[in-house]
Amino acid sequence: MLENHRRALRGVLGSFATGITVLTAGRELPRGMTANSFTSVSLDPPLVLVCVLRTAALHDLVLDEKAFAVSVLAAGQEPIARRFADRARPRGAREFEAVDTEPGRRTGAPILSGALAWLECGLEAVYDGGDHSILLGAVLDAGRGPDTDALLFYGGAFHRLAPSTV
């Protein structure tokens, strides 16, 4: 696809508002990344999917560990979303510096403190998605955080919900 077509497609896809998550994996040397390609698949059995760029540092770690966690970000967590989207962020042990987390009970993957909700998943299947892998996760554990607004992504920028006028 030509670059100008990619830009146009990115603009079209940016017309769909999404929530923002940080995906994490790893007990010993965890990794994380910001993602908005997260969705529920099934309640019975409980399944979710996430799409991860094949060249992302998190990608192979999830495949090796066969587990990952999803933290759904709250409106006040935009700095965390930006941090884990920054390709120049510190790597290794410093990647989670100044970010409060707790290890997941089932996977050991970091769960972000203050997240609106979180899920721990076992890797159920991996599907080809072009330059991404589509990761199907079986939900092992899940919970909710503070009762607050969600962080949203729309039109290439972060937003929060506005009160309904209807």
GROMACS .gro file of C-alpha atoms in nm:
model
  166
    1MET     CA    1   0.000   0.000   0.000
    2LEU     CA    2   0.136   0.342  -0.091
    3GLU     CA    3   0.222   0.579   0.195
    4ASN     CA    4  -0.054   0.829   0.107
    5HIS     CA    5  -0.307   0.542   0.112
    6ARG     CA    6  -0.175   0.432   0.454
    7ARG     CA    7  -0.224   0.784   0.589
    8ALA     CA    8  -0.576   0.799   0.448
    9LEU     CA    9  -0.660   0.458   0.595
   10ARG     CA   10  -0.518   0.562   0.932
   11GLY     CA   11  -0.750   0.866   0.924
   12VAL     CA   12  -1.050   0.649   0.839
   13LEU     CA   13  -0.971   0.401   1.117
   14GLY     CA   14  -0.913   0.690   1.358
   15SER     CA   15  -1.281   0.775   1.319
   16PHE     CA   16  -1.361   0.478   1.543
   17ALA     CA   17  -1.330   0.571   1.912
   18THR     CA   18  -1.163   0.304   2.127
   19GLY     CA   19  -1.057   0.251   2.482
   20ILE     CA   20  -0.687   0.240   2.566
   21THR     CA   21  -0.507  -0.050   2.729
   22VAL     CA   22  -0.156  -0.136   2.833
   23LEU     CA   23  -0.066  -0.495   2.754
   24THR     CA   24   0.200  -0.653   2.973
   25ALA     CA   25   0.381  -0.985   2.998
   26GLY     CA   26   0.675  -1.132   3.184
   27ARG     CA   27   0.750  -1.223   3.542
   28GLU     CA   28   1.126  -1.171   3.551
   29LEU     CA   29   1.181  -0.891   3.299
   30PRO     CA   30   0.837  -0.755   3.209
   31ARG     CA   31   0.750  -0.561   2.898
   32GLY     CA   32   0.453  -0.342   2.818
   33MET     CA   33   0.290  -0.161   2.528
   34THR     CA   34  -0.006   0.067   2.471
   35ALA     CA   35  -0.279  -0.088   2.258
   36ASN     CA   36  -0.627   0.006   2.146
   37SER     CA   37  -0.684  -0.316   1.951
   38PHE     CA   38  -0.851  -0.504   2.236
   39THR     CA   39  -1.197  -0.656   2.238
   40SER     CA   40  -1.409  -0.917   2.407
   41VAL     CA   41  -1.473  -1.228   2.200
   42SER     CA   42  -1.685  -1.456   2.419
   43LEU     CA   43  -1.828  -1.476   2.770
   44ASP     CA   44  -1.861  -1.856   2.762
   45PRO     CA   45  -1.579  -1.941   2.756
   46PRO     CA   46  -1.434  -1.602   2.855
   47LEU     CA   47  -1.209  -1.494   2.566
   48VAL     CA   48  -1.054  -1.164   2.455
   49LEU     CA   49  -0.829  -1.068   2.167
   50VAL     CA   50  -0.547  -0.821   2.125
   51CYS     CA   51  -0.343  -0.735   1.817
   52VAL     CA   52   0.033  -0.692   1.861
   53LEU     CA   53   0.285  -0.575   1.601
   54ARG     CA   54   0.513  -0.868   1.521
   55THR     CA   55   0.825  -0.655   1.578
   56ALA     CA   56   0.708  -0.525   1.919
   57ALA     CA   57   0.927  -0.635   2.210
   58LEU     CA   58   0.616  -0.768   2.385
   59HIS     CA   59   0.520  -0.997   2.095
   60ASP     CA   60   0.773  -1.278   2.141
   61LEU     CA   61   0.755  -1.254   2.520
   62VAL     CA   62   0.380  -1.328   2.511
   63LEU     CA   63   0.444  -1.622   2.278
   64ASP     CA   64   0.717  -1.755   2.510
   65GLU     CA   65   0.527  -1.699   2.837
   66LYS     CA   66   0.191  -1.803   2.687
   67ALA     CA   67   0.028  -1.538   2.905
   68PHE     CA   68  -0.040  -1.165   2.918
   69ALA     CA   69  -0.230  -0.904   3.118
   70VAL     CA   70  -0.449  -0.618   2.999
   71SER     CA   71  -0.492  -0.298   3.203
   72VAL     CA   72  -0.781  -0.079   3.080
   73LEU     CA   73  -0.670   0.279   3.139
   74ALA     CA   74  -0.870   0.541   3.327
   75ALA     CA   75  -0.905   0.899   3.202
   76GLY     CA   76  -0.624   1.026   3.428
   77GLN     CA   77  -0.372   0.772   3.296
   78GLU     CA   78  -0.283   0.943   2.968
   79PRO     CA   79   0.085   0.981   3.075
   80ILE     CA   80   0.104   0.603   3.118
   81ALA     CA   81  -0.052   0.549   2.774
   82ARG     CA   82   0.203   0.786   2.622
   83ARG     CA   83   0.492   0.620   2.807
   84PHE     CA   84   0.415   0.270   2.681
   85ALA     CA   85   0.351   0.401   2.327
   86ASP     CA   86   0.689   0.580   2.317
   87ARG     CA   87   0.937   0.375   2.114
   88ALA     CA   88   1.223   0.564   2.285
   89ARG     CA   89   1.114   0.471   2.641
   90PRO     CA   90   1.360   0.292   2.869
   91ARG     CA   91   1.376  -0.085   2.822
   92GLY     CA   92   1.450  -0.367   3.057
   93ALA     CA   93   1.407  -0.315   3.431
   94ARG     CA   94   1.365   0.061   3.377
   95GLU     CA   95   1.059   0.022   3.152
   96PHE     CA   96   0.827   0.018   3.456
   97GLU     CA   97   1.014   0.284   3.660
   98ALA     CA   98   0.772   0.533   3.816
   99VAL     CA   99   0.473   0.315   3.715
  100ASP     CA  100   0.289   0.152   4.005
  101THR     CA  101   0.207  -0.211   3.931
  102GLU     CA  102   0.123  -0.534   4.106
  103PRO     CA  103   0.208  -0.876   3.967
  104GLY     CA  104  -0.095  -1.066   3.846
  105ARG     CA  105  -0.195  -1.357   4.069
  106ARG     CA  106  -0.225  -1.600   3.778
  107THR     CA  107   0.036  -1.485   3.525
  108GLY     CA  108   0.278  -1.266   3.719
  109ALA     CA  109   0.242  -1.004   3.444
  110PRO     CA  110   0.228  -0.647   3.576
  111ILE     CA  111  -0.117  -0.498   3.635
  112LEU     CA  112  -0.121  -0.118   3.644
  113SER     CA  113  -0.243   0.041   3.966
  114GLY     CA  114  -0.538   0.275   3.914
  115ALA     CA  115  -0.650   0.099   3.596
  116LEU     CA  116  -1.022   0.106   3.529
  117ALA     CA  117  -1.020  -0.273   3.490
  118TRP     CA  118  -0.773  -0.553   3.431
  119LEU     CA  119  -0.759  -0.906   3.294
  120GLU     CA  120  -0.503  -1.184   3.311
  121CYS     CA  121  -0.506  -1.417   3.015
  122GLY     CA  122  -0.354  -1.743   2.905
  123LEU     CA  123  -0.257  -1.747   2.538
  124GLU     CA  124  -0.521  -1.963   2.368
  125ALA     CA  125  -0.430  -1.914   2.000
  126VAL     CA  126  -0.231  -1.693   1.763
  127TYR     CA  127  -0.360  -1.589   1.420
  128ASP     CA  128  -0.190  -1.411   1.131
  129GLY     CA  129  -0.295  -1.050   1.101
  130GLY     CA  130  -0.055  -0.909   0.841
  131ASP     CA  131   0.216  -0.713   1.023
  132HIS     CA  132   0.040  -0.798   1.352
  133SER     CA  133  -0.043  -1.119   1.534
  134ILE     CA  134  -0.397  -1.160   1.662
  135LEU     CA  135  -0.365  -1.307   2.011
  136LEU     CA  136  -0.664  -1.487   2.156
  137GLY     CA  137  -0.656  -1.494   2.534
  138ALA     CA  138  -0.850  -1.714   2.774
  139VAL     CA  139  -0.942  -1.495   3.071
  140LEU     CA  140  -0.792  -1.647   3.388
  141ASP     CA  141  -0.874  -1.362   3.626
  142ALA     CA  142  -1.026  -1.014   3.600
  143GLY     CA  143  -1.120  -0.722   3.818
  144ARG     CA  144  -1.229  -0.362   3.830
  145GLY     CA  145  -1.047  -0.060   3.963
  146PRO     CA  146  -1.179   0.284   4.057
  147ASP     CA  147  -1.522   0.394   3.934
  148THR     CA  148  -1.411   0.669   3.699
  149ASP     CA  149  -1.413   0.761   3.330
  150ALA     CA  150  -1.222   0.566   3.068
  151LEU     CA  151  -0.936   0.701   2.859
  152LEU     CA  152  -1.039   0.706   2.492
  153PHE     CA  153  -0.855   0.742   2.163
  154TYR     CA  154  -1.025   0.915   1.871
  155GLY     CA  155  -0.896   1.106   1.570
  156GLY     CA  156  -0.533   1.054   1.667
  157ALA     CA  157  -0.574   1.205   2.015
  158PHE     CA  158  -0.667   1.104   2.370
  159HIS     CA  159  -1.010   1.199   2.504
  160ARG     CA  160  -1.240   1.136   2.797
  161LEU     CA  161  -1.613   1.077   2.795
  162ALA     CA  162  -1.834   1.384   2.804
  163PRO     CA  163  -2.162   1.373   2.999
  164SER     CA  164  -2.457   1.275   2.783
  165THR     CA  165  -2.686   1.557   2.672
  166VAL     CA  166  -2.961   1.320   2.556
   0.00000   0.00000   0.00000
